mmCIF file with all atom_site columns, C-alpha atoms in Angstrom:
data_model
loop_
_atom_site.group_PDB
_atom_site.id
_atom_site.type_symbol
_atom_site.label_atom_id
_atom_site.label_alt_id
_atom_site.label_comp_id
_atom_site.label_asym_id
_atom_site.label_entity_id
_atom_site.label_seq_id
_atom_site.pdbx_PDB_ins_code
_atom_site.Cartn_x
_atom_site.Cartn_y
_atom_site.Cartn_z
_atom_site.occupancy
_atom_site.B_iso_or_equiv
_atom_site.pdbx_formal_charge
_atom_site.auth_seq_id
_atom_site.auth_comp_id
_atom_site.auth_asym_id
_atom_site.auth_atom_id
_atom_site.pdbx_PDB_model_num
ATOM 1   C CA . MET Z 1 1   ? 9.327   -14.943 8.531   1.00 89.00 ? 23  MET Z CA 1
ATOM 2   C CA . LEU Z 1 2   ? 7.802   -12.415 6.144   1.00 95.00 ? 24  LEU Z CA 1
ATOM 3   C CA . SER Z 1 3   ? 9.709   -10.101 3.803   1.00 96.00 ? 25  SER Z CA 1
ATOM 4   C CA . LEU Z 1 4   ? 8.303   -6.608  3.179   1.00 97.00 ? 26  LEU Z CA 1
ATOM 5   C CA . VAL Z 1 5   ? 9.756   -4.400  0.450   1.00 97.00 ? 27  VAL Z CA 1
ATOM 6   C CA . PHE Z 1 6   ? 8.449   -0.865  0.978   1.00 98.00 ? 28  PHE Z CA 1
ATOM 7   C CA . VAL Z 1 7   ? 8.804   2.108   -1.315  1.00 98.00 ? 29  VAL Z CA 1
ATOM 8   C CA . THR Z 1 8   ? 11.040  4.931   -0.119  1.00 98.00 ? 30  THR Z CA 1
ATOM 9   C CA . GLY Z 1 9   ? 9.034   7.514   1.803   1.00 97.00 ? 31  GLY Z CA 1
ATOM 10  C CA . SER Z 1 10  ? 6.334   5.147   3.034   1.00 97.00 ? 32  SER Z CA 1
ATOM 11  C CA . ALA Z 1 11  ? 6.116   4.248   6.724   1.00 93.00 ? 33  ALA Z CA 1
ATOM 12  C CA . PRO Z 1 12  ? 5.053   0.638   7.404   1.00 97.00 ? 34  PRO Z CA 1
ATOM 13  C CA . SER Z 1 13  ? 6.673   0.451   10.861  1.00 96.00 ? 35  SER Z CA 1
ATOM 14  C CA . LYS Z 1 14  ? 3.350   0.462   12.770  1.00 96.00 ? 36  LYS Z CA 1
ATOM 15  C CA . TRP Z 1 15  ? 2.068   -2.489  10.714  1.00 97.00 ? 37  TRP Z CA 1
ATOM 16  C CA . ILE Z 1 16  ? 5.305   -4.390  11.198  1.00 97.00 ? 38  ILE Z CA 1
ATOM 17  C CA . ARG Z 1 17  ? 5.169   -3.838  14.954  1.00 96.00 ? 39  ARG Z CA 1
ATOM 18  C CA . ARG Z 1 18  ? 1.535   -4.968  15.209  1.00 96.00 ? 40  ARG Z CA 1
ATOM 19  C CA . TYR Z 1 19  ? 2.213   -8.021  13.069  1.00 96.00 ? 41  TYR Z CA 1
ATOM 20  C CA . GLN Z 1 20  ? 5.186   -9.065  15.169  1.00 95.00 ? 42  GLN Z CA 1
ATOM 21  C CA . GLU Z 1 21  ? 3.294   -8.514  18.426  1.00 94.00 ? 43  GLU Z CA 1
ATOM 22  C CA . ALA Z 1 22  ? 0.296   -10.487 17.199  1.00 94.00 ? 44  ALA Z CA 1
ATOM 23  C CA . THR Z 1 23  ? 2.081   -13.433 15.584  1.00 93.00 ? 45  THR Z CA 1
ATOM 24  C CA . GLY Z 1 24  ? 5.518   -13.567 17.184  1.00 94.00 ? 46  GLY Z CA 1
ATOM 25  C CA . ASP Z 1 25  ? 6.979   -13.813 13.680  1.00 94.00 ? 47  ASP Z CA 1
ATOM 26  C CA . SER Z 1 26  ? 9.700   -11.522 12.367  1.00 94.00 ? 48  SER Z CA 1
ATOM 27  C CA . VAL Z 1 27  ? 9.541   -9.227  9.338   1.00 95.00 ? 49  VAL Z CA 1
ATOM 28  C CA . GLU Z 1 28  ? 12.480  -8.456  7.084   1.00 95.00 ? 50  GLU Z CA 1
ATOM 29  C CA . ALA Z 1 29  ? 11.871  -4.836  6.023   1.00 96.00 ? 51  ALA Z CA 1
ATOM 30  C CA . ILE Z 1 30  ? 13.623  -3.568  2.889   1.00 96.00 ? 52  ILE Z CA 1
ATOM 31  C CA . ASP Z 1 31  ? 13.549  0.099   1.831   1.00 97.00 ? 53  ASP Z CA 1
ATOM 32  C CA . ALA Z 1 32  ? 13.602  0.281   -1.973  1.00 97.00 ? 54  ALA Z CA 1
ATOM 33  C CA . ALA Z 1 33  ? 13.277  3.060   -4.512  1.00 96.00 ? 55  ALA Z CA 1
ATOM 34  C CA . ASP Z 1 34  ? 11.702  0.493   -6.862  1.00 96.00 ? 56  ASP Z CA 1
ATOM 35  C CA . PRO Z 1 35  ? 9.990   -2.246  -4.799  1.00 97.00 ? 57  PRO Z CA 1
ATOM 36  C CA . TRP Z 1 36  ? 8.472   -3.849  -7.890  1.00 97.00 ? 58  TRP Z CA 1
ATOM 37  C CA . ALA Z 1 37  ? 11.930  -4.691  -9.241  1.00 95.00 ? 59  ALA Z CA 1
ATOM 38  C CA . VAL Z 1 38  ? 12.814  -6.308  -5.911  1.00 95.00 ? 60  VAL Z CA 1
ATOM 39  C CA . LEU Z 1 39  ? 9.513   -8.208  -5.731  1.00 96.00 ? 61  LEU Z CA 1
ATOM 40  C CA . ILE Z 1 40  ? 9.767   -9.889  -9.134  1.00 93.00 ? 62  ILE Z CA 1
ATOM 41  C CA . ASP Z 1 41  ? 13.304  -11.107 -8.370  1.00 91.00 ? 63  ASP Z CA 1
ATOM 42  C CA . ALA Z 1 42  ? 12.558  -12.204 -4.799  1.00 87.00 ? 64  ALA Z CA 1
ATOM 43  C CA . PRO Z 1 43  ? 12.658  -15.923 -3.911  1.00 84.00 ? 65  PRO Z CA 1
ATOM 44  C CA . SER Z 1 44  ? 9.437   -17.630 -2.861  1.00 76.00 ? 66  SER Z CA 1
ATOM 45  C CA . SER Z 1 45  ? 10.821  -18.216 0.635   1.00 80.00 ? 67  SER Z CA 1
ATOM 46  C CA . PRO Z 1 46  ? 10.361  -16.198 2.724   1.00 83.00 ? 68  PRO Z CA 1
ATOM 47  C CA . PRO Z 1 47  ? 7.113   -14.926 1.159   1.00 89.00 ? 69  PRO Z CA 1
ATOM 48  C CA . THR Z 1 48  ? 7.515   -11.348 -0.043  1.00 93.00 ? 70  THR Z CA 1
ATOM 49  C CA . VAL Z 1 49  ? 5.008   -8.504  -0.195  1.00 97.00 ? 71  VAL Z CA 1
ATOM 50  C CA . ALA Z 1 50  ? 5.677   -5.079  -1.676  1.00 98.00 ? 72  ALA Z CA 1
ATOM 51  C CA . LEU Z 1 51  ? 4.319   -1.691  -0.677  1.00 98.00 ? 73  LEU Z CA 1
ATOM 52  C CA . LEU Z 1 52  ? 4.438   0.462   -3.796  1.00 98.00 ? 74  LEU Z CA 1
ATOM 53  C CA . ARG Z 1 53  ? 3.061   3.540   -5.505  1.00 98.00 ? 75  ARG Z CA 1
ATOM 54  C CA . LEU Z 1 54  ? 0.476   3.424   -8.265  1.00 98.00 ? 76  LEU Z CA 1
ATOM 55  C CA . PRO Z 1 55  ? -0.102  3.556   -11.115 1.00 97.00 ? 77  PRO Z CA 1
ATOM 56  C CA . ASP Z 1 56  ? 2.605   1.169   -12.331 1.00 97.00 ? 78  ASP Z CA 1
ATOM 57  C CA . PRO Z 1 57  ? 2.242   -0.186  -15.882 1.00 97.00 ? 79  PRO Z CA 1
ATOM 58  C CA . ARG Z 1 58  ? 4.462   -3.157  -15.017 1.00 96.00 ? 80  ARG Z CA 1
ATOM 59  C CA . LEU Z 1 59  ? 1.920   -4.321  -12.460 1.00 96.00 ? 81  LEU Z CA 1
ATOM 60  C CA . ASP Z 1 60  ? -0.925  -3.766  -14.908 1.00 94.00 ? 82  ASP Z CA 1
ATOM 61  C CA . ALA Z 1 61  ? 0.821   -6.022  -17.425 1.00 95.00 ? 83  ALA Z CA 1
ATOM 62  C CA . ALA Z 1 62  ? 1.297   -8.788  -14.837 1.00 95.00 ? 84  ALA Z CA 1
ATOM 63  C CA . SER Z 1 63  ? -1.995  -8.414  -12.949 1.00 93.00 ? 85  SER Z CA 1
ATOM 64  C CA . GLU Z 1 64  ? -3.019  -12.036 -13.588 1.00 95.00 ? 86  GLU Z CA 1
ATOM 65  C CA . ASP Z 1 65  ? -0.075  -13.261 -11.512 1.00 96.00 ? 87  ASP Z CA 1
ATOM 66  C CA . PHE Z 1 66  ? -0.316  -10.828 -8.587  1.00 97.00 ? 88  PHE Z CA 1
ATOM 67  C CA . HIS Z 1 67  ? -2.739  -9.874  -5.833  1.00 97.00 ? 89  HIS Z CA 1
ATOM 68  C CA . MET Z 1 68  ? -3.145  -6.163  -5.069  1.00 97.00 ? 90  MET Z CA 1
ATOM 69  C CA . VAL Z 1 69  ? -4.814  -4.378  -2.149  1.00 98.00 ? 91  VAL Z CA 1
ATOM 70  C CA . ARG Z 1 70  ? -5.078  -0.580  -2.181  1.00 97.00 ? 92  ARG Z CA 1
ATOM 71  C CA . LEU Z 1 71  ? -4.417  0.868   1.267   1.00 97.00 ? 93  LEU Z CA 1
ATOM 72  C CA . TYR Z 1 72  ? -4.375  4.674   1.217   1.00 97.00 ? 94  TYR Z CA 1
ATOM 73  C CA . GLU Z 1 73  ? -3.358  7.746   -0.800  1.00 98.00 ? 95  GLU Z CA 1
ATOM 74  C CA . GLU Z 1 74  ? -0.456  10.160  -0.431  1.00 98.00 ? 96  GLU Z CA 1
ATOM 75  C CA . ALA Z 1 75  ? -1.174  13.868  -0.828  1.00 98.00 ? 97  ALA Z CA 1
ATOM 76  C CA . PRO Z 1 76  ? 0.634   15.665  -3.659  1.00 99.00 ? 98  PRO Z CA 1
ATOM 77  C CA . GLY Z 1 77  ? 3.404   17.979  -2.534  1.00 99.00 ? 99  GLY Z CA 1
ATOM 78  C CA . VAL Z 1 78  ? 5.874   20.635  -3.578  1.00 99.00 ? 100 VAL Z CA 1
ATOM 79  C CA . ALA Z 1 79  ? 9.287   21.345  -2.093  1.00 99.00 ? 101 ALA Z CA 1
ATOM 80  C CA . VAL Z 1 80  ? 10.114  25.047  -1.707  1.00 98.00 ? 102 VAL Z CA 1
ATOM 81  C CA . PRO Z 1 81  ? 13.162  26.908  -0.350  1.00 98.00 ? 103 PRO Z CA 1
ATOM 82  C CA . LYS Z 1 82  ? 13.127  27.473  3.396   1.00 97.00 ? 104 LYS Z CA 1
ATOM 83  C CA . ASP Z 1 83  ? 13.400  31.252  2.968   1.00 95.00 ? 105 ASP Z CA 1
ATOM 84  C CA . SER Z 1 84  ? 10.560  31.509  0.442   1.00 96.00 ? 106 SER Z CA 1
ATOM 85  C CA . VAL Z 1 85  ? 7.248   33.200  1.167   1.00 96.00 ? 107 VAL Z CA 1
ATOM 86  C CA . TYR Z 1 86  ? 5.512   29.840  0.710   1.00 97.00 ? 108 TYR Z CA 1
ATOM 87  C CA . ALA Z 1 87  ? 7.577   28.308  3.502   1.00 96.00 ? 109 ALA Z CA 1
ATOM 88  C CA . GLU Z 1 88  ? 6.912   31.274  5.773   1.00 95.00 ? 110 GLU Z CA 1
ATOM 89  C CA . VAL Z 1 89  ? 3.146   30.863  5.352   1.00 94.00 ? 111 VAL Z CA 1
ATOM 90  C CA . GLY Z 1 90  ? 3.488   27.100  5.777   1.00 93.00 ? 112 GLY Z CA 1
ATOM 91  C CA . GLU Z 1 91  ? 0.106   26.192  4.318   1.00 95.00 ? 113 GLU Z CA 1
ATOM 92  C CA . GLN Z 1 92  ? -1.176  24.329  1.298   1.00 97.00 ? 114 GLN Z CA 1
ATOM 93  C CA . VAL Z 1 93  ? -0.150  26.186  -1.839  1.00 97.00 ? 115 VAL Z CA 1
ATOM 94  C CA . ALA Z 1 94  ? -2.035  26.421  -5.117  1.00 97.00 ? 116 ALA Z CA 1
ATOM 95  C CA . GLU Z 1 95  ? -0.219  25.291  -8.224  1.00 96.00 ? 117 GLU Z CA 1
ATOM 96  C CA . SER Z 1 96  ? -1.217  28.539  -9.920  1.00 96.00 ? 118 SER Z CA 1
ATOM 97  C CA . ASP Z 1 97  ? 0.703   30.513  -7.277  1.00 96.00 ? 119 ASP Z CA 1
ATOM 98  C CA . LEU Z 1 98  ? 3.868   28.698  -8.357  1.00 97.00 ? 120 LEU Z CA 1
ATOM 99  C CA . ALA Z 1 99  ? 3.448   29.448  -12.055 1.00 95.00 ? 121 ALA Z CA 1
ATOM 100 C CA . ASP Z 1 100 ? 6.466   31.769  -12.153 1.00 95.00 ? 122 ASP Z CA 1
ATOM 101 C CA . GLU Z 1 101 ? 8.759   29.385  -10.260 1.00 97.00 ? 123 GLU Z CA 1
ATOM 102 C CA . TYR Z 1 102 ? 11.382  27.298  -12.024 1.00 97.00 ? 124 TYR Z CA 1
ATOM 103 C CA . VAL Z 1 103 ? 10.387  23.626  -11.830 1.00 98.00 ? 125 VAL Z CA 1
ATOM 104 C CA . ASN Z 1 104 ? 13.374  21.397  -11.108 1.00 98.00 ? 126 ASN Z CA 1
ATOM 105 C CA . LEU Z 1 105 ? 11.211  18.263  -11.257 1.00 98.00 ? 127 LEU Z CA 1
ATOM 106 C CA . PRO Z 1 106 ? 7.566   18.098  -12.394 1.00 98.00 ? 128 PRO Z CA 1
ATOM 107 C CA . PHE Z 1 107 ? 4.975   16.052  -10.551 1.00 98.00 ? 129 PHE Z CA 1
ATOM 108 C CA . SER Z 1 108 ? 4.949   12.279  -10.926 1.00 98.00 ? 130 SER Z CA 1
ATOM 109 C CA . HIS Z 1 109 ? 3.246   9.578   -8.872  1.00 98.00 ? 131 HIS Z CA 1
ATOM 110 C CA . ARG Z 1 110 ? 6.441   7.506   -9.059  1.00 97.00 ? 132 ARG Z CA 1
ATOM 111 C CA . PRO Z 1 111 ? 9.343   9.946   -9.365  1.00 97.00 ? 133 PRO Z CA 1
ATOM 112 C CA . ASP Z 1 112 ? 12.875  8.688   -9.800  1.00 97.00 ? 134 ASP Z CA 1
ATOM 113 C CA . VAL Z 1 113 ? 14.277  8.953   -6.274  1.00 97.00 ? 135 VAL Z CA 1
ATOM 114 C CA . ASP Z 1 114 ? 17.799  9.886   -7.381  1.00 97.00 ? 136 ASP Z CA 1
ATOM 115 C CA . ALA Z 1 115 ? 16.460  12.574  -9.716  1.00 98.00 ? 137 ALA Z CA 1
ATOM 116 C CA . LEU Z 1 116 ? 14.294  13.939  -6.910  1.00 98.00 ? 138 LEU Z CA 1
ATOM 117 C CA . ARG Z 1 117 ? 17.259  14.066  -4.537  1.00 98.00 ? 139 ARG Z CA 1
ATOM 118 C CA . GLU Z 1 118 ? 19.190  16.117  -7.098  1.00 98.00 ? 140 GLU Z CA 1
ATOM 119 C CA . ALA Z 1 119 ? 16.215  18.434  -7.622  1.00 98.00 ? 141 ALA Z CA 1
ATOM 120 C CA . LEU Z 1 120 ? 15.913  18.994  -3.877  1.00 98.00 ? 142 LEU Z CA 1
ATOM 121 C CA . GLN Z 1 121 ? 19.560  20.016  -3.717  1.00 98.00 ? 143 GLN Z CA 1
ATOM 122 C CA . VAL Z 1 122 ? 18.807  22.742  -6.253  1.00 98.00 ? 144 VAL Z CA 1
ATOM 123 C CA . VAL Z 1 123 ? 15.762  23.842  -4.245  1.00 98.00 ? 145 VAL Z CA 1
ATOM 124 C CA . ALA Z 1 124 ? 17.978  23.984  -1.147  1.00 98.00 ? 146 ALA Z CA 1
ATOM 125 C CA . ALA Z 1 125 ? 20.170  26.448  -3.049  1.00 97.00 ? 147 ALA Z CA 1
ATOM 126 C CA . ASN Z 1 126 ? 17.098  28.711  -3.255  1.00 96.00 ? 148 ASN Z CA 1
ATOM 127 C CA . VAL Z 1 127 ? 16.403  27.933  -6.907  1.00 97.00 ? 149 VAL Z CA 1
ATOM 128 C CA . GLY Z 1 128 ? 12.928  26.853  -7.987  1.00 97.00 ? 150 GLY Z CA 1
ATOM 129 C CA . VAL Z 1 129 ? 10.674  24.091  -6.675  1.00 98.00 ? 151 VAL Z CA 1
ATOM 130 C CA . ALA Z 1 130 ? 10.235  20.325  -7.044  1.00 98.00 ? 152 ALA Z CA 1
ATOM 131 C CA . TYR Z 1 131 ? 7.051   18.255  -7.070  1.00 99.00 ? 153 TYR Z CA 1
ATOM 132 C CA . GLY Z 1 132 ? 6.271   14.759  -5.818  1.00 98.00 ? 154 GLY Z CA 1
ATOM 133 C CA . PRO Z 1 133 ? 4.225   12.761  -3.304  1.00 99.00 ? 155 PRO Z CA 1
ATOM 134 C CA . LEU Z 1 134 ? 4.297   14.734  -0.039  1.00 98.00 ? 156 LEU Z CA 1
ATOM 135 C CA . PRO Z 1 135 ? 5.553   11.890  2.231   1.00 98.00 ? 157 PRO Z CA 1
ATOM 136 C CA . LEU Z 1 136 ? 8.449   11.251  -0.150  1.00 98.00 ? 158 LEU Z CA 1
ATOM 137 C CA . LEU Z 1 137 ? 9.372   14.953  -0.191  1.00 98.00 ? 159 LEU Z CA 1
ATOM 138 C CA . LYS Z 1 138 ? 9.314   15.012  3.614   1.00 98.00 ? 160 LYS Z CA 1
ATOM 139 C CA . HIS Z 1 139 ? 11.511  11.921  3.763   1.00 98.00 ? 161 HIS Z CA 1
ATOM 140 C CA . LEU Z 1 140 ? 14.154  13.289  1.390   1.00 98.00 ? 162 LEU Z CA 1
ATOM 141 C CA . SER Z 1 141 ? 14.161  17.009  2.223   1.00 97.00 ? 163 SER Z CA 1
ATOM 142 C CA . LYS Z 1 142 ? 16.962  18.577  4.261   1.00 94.00 ? 164 LYS Z CA 1
ATOM 143 C CA . LYS Z 1 143 ? 16.879  21.642  6.510   1.00 94.00 ? 165 LYS Z CA 1
ATOM 144 C CA . GLN Z 1 144 ? 16.947  24.189  3.690   1.00 97.00 ? 166 GLN Z CA 1
ATOM 145 C CA . VAL Z 1 145 ? 13.845  22.740  2.030   1.00 98.00 ? 167 VAL Z CA 1
ATOM 146 C CA . VAL Z 1 146 ? 10.209  22.837  3.181   1.00 98.00 ? 168 VAL Z CA 1
ATOM 147 C CA . PRO Z 1 147 ? 7.687   20.348  1.717   1.00 98.00 ? 169 PRO Z CA 1
ATOM 148 C CA . LEU Z 1 148 ? 4.108   21.610  1.434   1.00 98.00 ? 170 LEU Z CA 1
ATOM 149 C CA . GLU Z 1 149 ? 0.876   20.124  0.196   1.00 98.00 ? 171 GLU Z CA 1
ATOM 150 C CA . VAL Z 1 150 ? -0.090  21.439  -3.223  1.00 98.00 ? 172 VAL Z CA 1
ATOM 151 C CA . ALA Z 1 151 ? -3.369  21.591  -5.136  1.00 98.00 ? 173 ALA Z CA 1
ATOM 152 C CA . GLY Z 1 152 ? -3.865  22.048  -8.842  1.00 96.00 ? 174 GLY Z CA 1
ATOM 153 C CA . PRO Z 1 153 ? -4.895  20.490  -12.157 1.00 96.00 ? 175 PRO Z CA 1
ATOM 154 C CA . SER Z 1 154 ? -1.611  18.690  -12.854 1.00 94.00 ? 176 SER Z CA 1
ATOM 155 C CA . VAL Z 1 155 ? -1.205  17.028  -9.433  1.00 97.00 ? 177 VAL Z CA 1
ATOM 156 C CA . ALA Z 1 156 ? -3.225  14.294  -7.726  1.00 98.00 ? 178 ALA Z CA 1
ATOM 157 C CA . PRO Z 1 157 ? -3.070  11.920  -4.748  1.00 98.00 ? 179 PRO Z CA 1
ATOM 158 C CA . THR Z 1 158 ? -0.826  8.888   -5.183  1.00 98.00 ? 180 THR Z CA 1
ATOM 159 C CA . PRO Z 1 159 ? -2.368  5.485   -4.347  1.00 98.00 ? 181 PRO Z CA 1
ATOM 160 C CA . ILE Z 1 160 ? -0.323  3.131   -2.157  1.00 98.00 ? 182 ILE Z CA 1
ATOM 161 C CA . ALA Z 1 161 ? -0.932  -0.600  -2.565  1.00 98.00 ? 183 ALA Z CA 1
ATOM 162 C CA . LEU Z 1 162 ? 0.240   -3.899  -1.147  1.00 98.00 ? 184 LEU Z CA 1
ATOM 163 C CA . VAL Z 1 163 ? 1.214   -6.409  -3.859  1.00 98.00 ? 185 VAL Z CA 1
ATOM 164 C CA . TRP Z 1 164 ? 2.318   -10.051 -3.787  1.00 97.00 ? 186 TRP Z CA 1
ATOM 165 C CA . ARG Z 1 165 ? 2.518   -13.072 -6.061  1.00 96.00 ? 187 ARG Z CA 1
ATOM 166 C CA . LYS Z 1 166 ? -0.593  -15.239 -6.167  1.00 96.00 ? 188 LYS Z CA 1
ATOM 167 C CA . ASP Z 1 167 ? 1.629   -18.322 -5.971  1.00 94.00 ? 189 ASP Z CA 1
ATOM 168 C CA . ASP Z 1 168 ? 3.162   -17.007 -2.724  1.00 94.00 ? 190 ASP Z CA 1
ATOM 169 C CA . ASP Z 1 169 ? -0.162  -16.402 -0.971  1.00 96.00 ? 191 ASP Z CA 1
ATOM 170 C CA . CYS Z 1 170 ? -0.069  -17.895 2.528   1.00 95.00 ? 192 CYS Z CA 1
ATOM 171 C CA . ASP Z 1 171 ? -1.281  -17.418 6.104   1.00 95.00 ? 193 ASP Z CA 1
ATOM 172 C CA . ALA Z 1 172 ? 1.580   -15.037 6.936   1.00 95.00 ? 194 ALA Z CA 1
ATOM 173 C CA . ILE Z 1 173 ? 0.692   -12.720 4.057   1.00 96.00 ? 195 ILE Z CA 1
ATOM 174 C CA . GLN Z 1 174 ? -3.027  -12.825 4.862   1.00 96.00 ? 196 GLN Z CA 1
ATOM 175 C CA . ASP Z 1 175 ? -2.279  -11.963 8.489   1.00 96.00 ? 197 ASP Z CA 1
ATOM 176 C CA . PHE Z 1 176 ? -0.217  -8.956  7.400   1.00 97.00 ? 198 PHE Z CA 1
ATOM 177 C CA . VAL Z 1 177 ? -2.856  -7.815  4.909   1.00 96.00 ? 199 VAL Z CA 1
ATOM 178 C CA . GLY Z 1 178 ? -5.478  -8.029  7.648   1.00 96.00 ? 200 GLY Z CA 1
ATOM 179 C CA . ILE Z 1 179 ? -3.400  -5.785  9.903   1.00 96.00 ? 201 ILE Z CA 1
ATOM 180 C CA . THR Z 1 180 ? -2.902  -3.188  7.163   1.00 95.00 ? 202 THR Z CA 1
ATOM 181 C CA . LYS Z 1 181 ? -6.687  -3.108  6.713   1.00 93.00 ? 203 LYS Z CA 1
ATOM 182 C CA . GLY Z 1 182 ? -7.259  -2.559  10.436  1.00 90.00 ? 204 GLY Z CA 1
ATOM 183 C CA . ARG Z 1 183 ? -8.405  -6.067  11.279  1.00 84.00 ? 205 ARG Z CA 1
ATOM 184 C CA . SER Z 1 184 ? -7.097  -8.301  14.034  1.00 69.00 ? 206 SER Z CA 1
ATOM 185 C CA . VAL Z 1 185 ? -4.574  -10.933 13.077  1.00 65.00 ? 207 VAL Z CA 1
ATOM 186 C CA . ARG Z 1 186 ? -5.947  -14.025 11.336  1.00 56.00 ? 208 ARG Z CA 1
ATOM 187 C CA . SER Z 1 187 ? -9.394  -12.451 11.022  1.00 58.00 ? 209 SER Z CA 1
ATOM 188 C CA . SER Z 1 188 ? -9.285  -12.715 7.240   1.00 52.00 ? 210 SER Z CA 1
ATOM 189 C CA . ARG Z 1 189 ? -8.866  -16.467 7.446   1.00 54.00 ? 211 ARG Z CA 1
ATOM 190 C CA . ALA Z 1 190 ? -11.470 -16.714 10.201  1.00 53.00 ? 212 ALA Z CA 1
ATOM 191 C CA . ASN Z 1 191 ? -13.978 -14.799 8.085   1.00 53.00 ? 213 ASN Z CA 1
ATOM 192 C CA . ALA Z 1 192 ? -13.237 -17.006 5.108   1.00 43.00 ? 214 ALA Z CA 1
ATOM 193 C CA . ALA Z 1 193 ? -13.766 -20.130 7.206   1.00 48.00 ? 215 ALA Z CA 1
ATOM 194 C CA . GLN Z 1 194 ? -17.026 -18.728 8.606   1.00 54.00 ? 216 GLN Z CA 1
ATOM 195 C CA . LYS Z 1 195 ? -18.344 -17.977 5.123   1.00 42.00 ? 217 LYS Z CA 1
ATOM 196 C CA . SER Z 1 196 ? -17.433 -21.480 4.012   1.00 42.00 ? 218 SER Z CA 1
ATOM 197 C CA . HIS Z 1 197 ? -19.248 -22.954 7.038   1.00 47.00 ? 219 HIS Z CA 1
ATOM 198 C CA . LYS Z 1 198 ? -22.394 -20.879 6.379   1.00 49.00 ? 220 LYS Z CA 1
ATOM 199 C CA . SER Z 1 199 ? -22.384 -21.918 2.736   1.00 43.00 ? 221 SER Z CA 1
ATOM 200 C CA . HIS Z 1 200 ? -22.136 -25.574 3.770   1.00 46.00 ? 222 HIS Z CA 1
ATOM 201 C CA . LYS Z 1 201 ? -25.080 -25.189 6.184   1.00 49.00 ? 223 LYS Z CA 1
ATOM 202 C CA . LYS Z 1 202 ? -27.218 -23.587 3.486   1.00 48.00 ? 224 LYS Z CA 1
ATOM 203 C CA . ARG Z 1 203 ? -26.537 -26.500 1.166   1.00 46.00 ? 225 ARG Z CA 1
ATOM 204 C CA . LYS Z 1 204 ? -27.577 -28.935 3.892   1.00 49.00 ? 226 LYS Z CA 1
ATOM 205 C CA . LYS Z 1 205 ? -30.794 -27.003 4.581   1.00 51.00 ? 227 LYS Z CA 1
ATOM 206 C CA . GLY Z 1 206 ? -31.697 -27.091 0.929   1.00 51.00 ? 228 GLY Z CA 1
ATOM 207 C CA . LYS Z 1 207 ? -31.863 -30.887 0.893   1.00 48.00 ? 229 LYS Z CA 1
ATOM 208 C CA . ALA Z 1 208 ? -35.198 -32.519 1.794   1.00 47.00 ? 230 ALA Z CA 1
ATOM 209 C CA . ILE Z 1 209 ? -34.945 -34.947 4.706   1.00 43.00 ? 231 ILE Z CA 1
ATOM 210 C CA . GLN Z 1 210 ? -36.303 -38.317 3.686   1.00 46.00 ? 232 GLN Z CA 1
ATOM 211 C CA . PRO Z 1 211 ? -38.044 -40.420 6.409   1.00 44.00 ? 233 PRO Z CA 1
ATOM 212 C CA . ARG Z 1 212 ? -36.354 -43.673 7.219   1.00 45.00 ? 234 ARG Z CA 1
ATOM 213 C CA . GLY Z 1 213 ? -37.856 -46.997 8.312   1.00 46.00 ? 235 GLY Z CA 1
ATOM 214 C CA . ARG Z 1 214 ? -40.957 -48.867 7.214   1.00 43.00 ? 236 ARG Z CA 1
ATOM 215 C CA . GLY Z 1 215 ? -43.499 -46.307 8.373   1.00 45.00 ? 237 GLY Z CA 1
ATOM 216 C CA . ARG Z 1 216 ? -46.586 -47.109 10.476  1.00 43.00 ? 238 ARG Z CA 1
ATOM 217 C CA . ARG Z 1 217 ? -47.392 -50.724 10.889  1.00 44.00 ? 239 ARG Z CA 1
ATOM 218 C CA . ARG Z 1 218 ? -50.656 -51.888 9.523   1.00 44.00 ? 240 ARG Z CA 1
ATOM 219 C CA . GLY Z 1 219 ? -53.040 -53.509 11.946  1.00 45.00 ? 241 GLY Z CA 1
ATOM 220 C CA . ARG Z 1 220 ? -53.539 -57.245 11.747  1.00 45.00 ? 242 ARG Z CA 1
ATOM 221 C CA . ASN Z 1 221 ? -56.748 -58.524 10.285  1.00 43.00 ? 243 ASN Z CA 1
#
């Protein structure tokens, strides 16, 4: 079994389904506001991988002990009241157009989920806006709030990465990583084995083949 701790607002269900179909193994999926905190306290069995938002200074400080694979980026977003002109247009909004709006929560790649929930409640009361990664805003917003993509100098896409302990690396994790990268199950290990085989053949070719035996017999006198 594999344990996957995924950050709130991400959607790993398609990867989990493909992994289970391909391997027959189960995945324990855990939704966490702070997957890093869960990962560092997780036992080594079952092996645990975390899907989290970057940048995270805690990961930077422990990079020697962890593997990381960047997968994709989340668009920056802003949550606006349902009755606002921005919601009526329903298109990407420029940050400059929101300059006069009260900001309940400024943009962050890794916003505090509880603080964002509170900010969205204020937005739902038709007061101001709140910023954050667009998928997270969509996940947390209720009917009175509309999340929109936003563009501007103080916002940027949020990288999403898969992280796991180097000591926990195993076939199950490599299979899951391969699926998240769009490869078929076990292909990562197959490619690694193929590279190892090619390297071995090259080493063999580089050696000169010495003739065996006594060579041609000399004629008798």
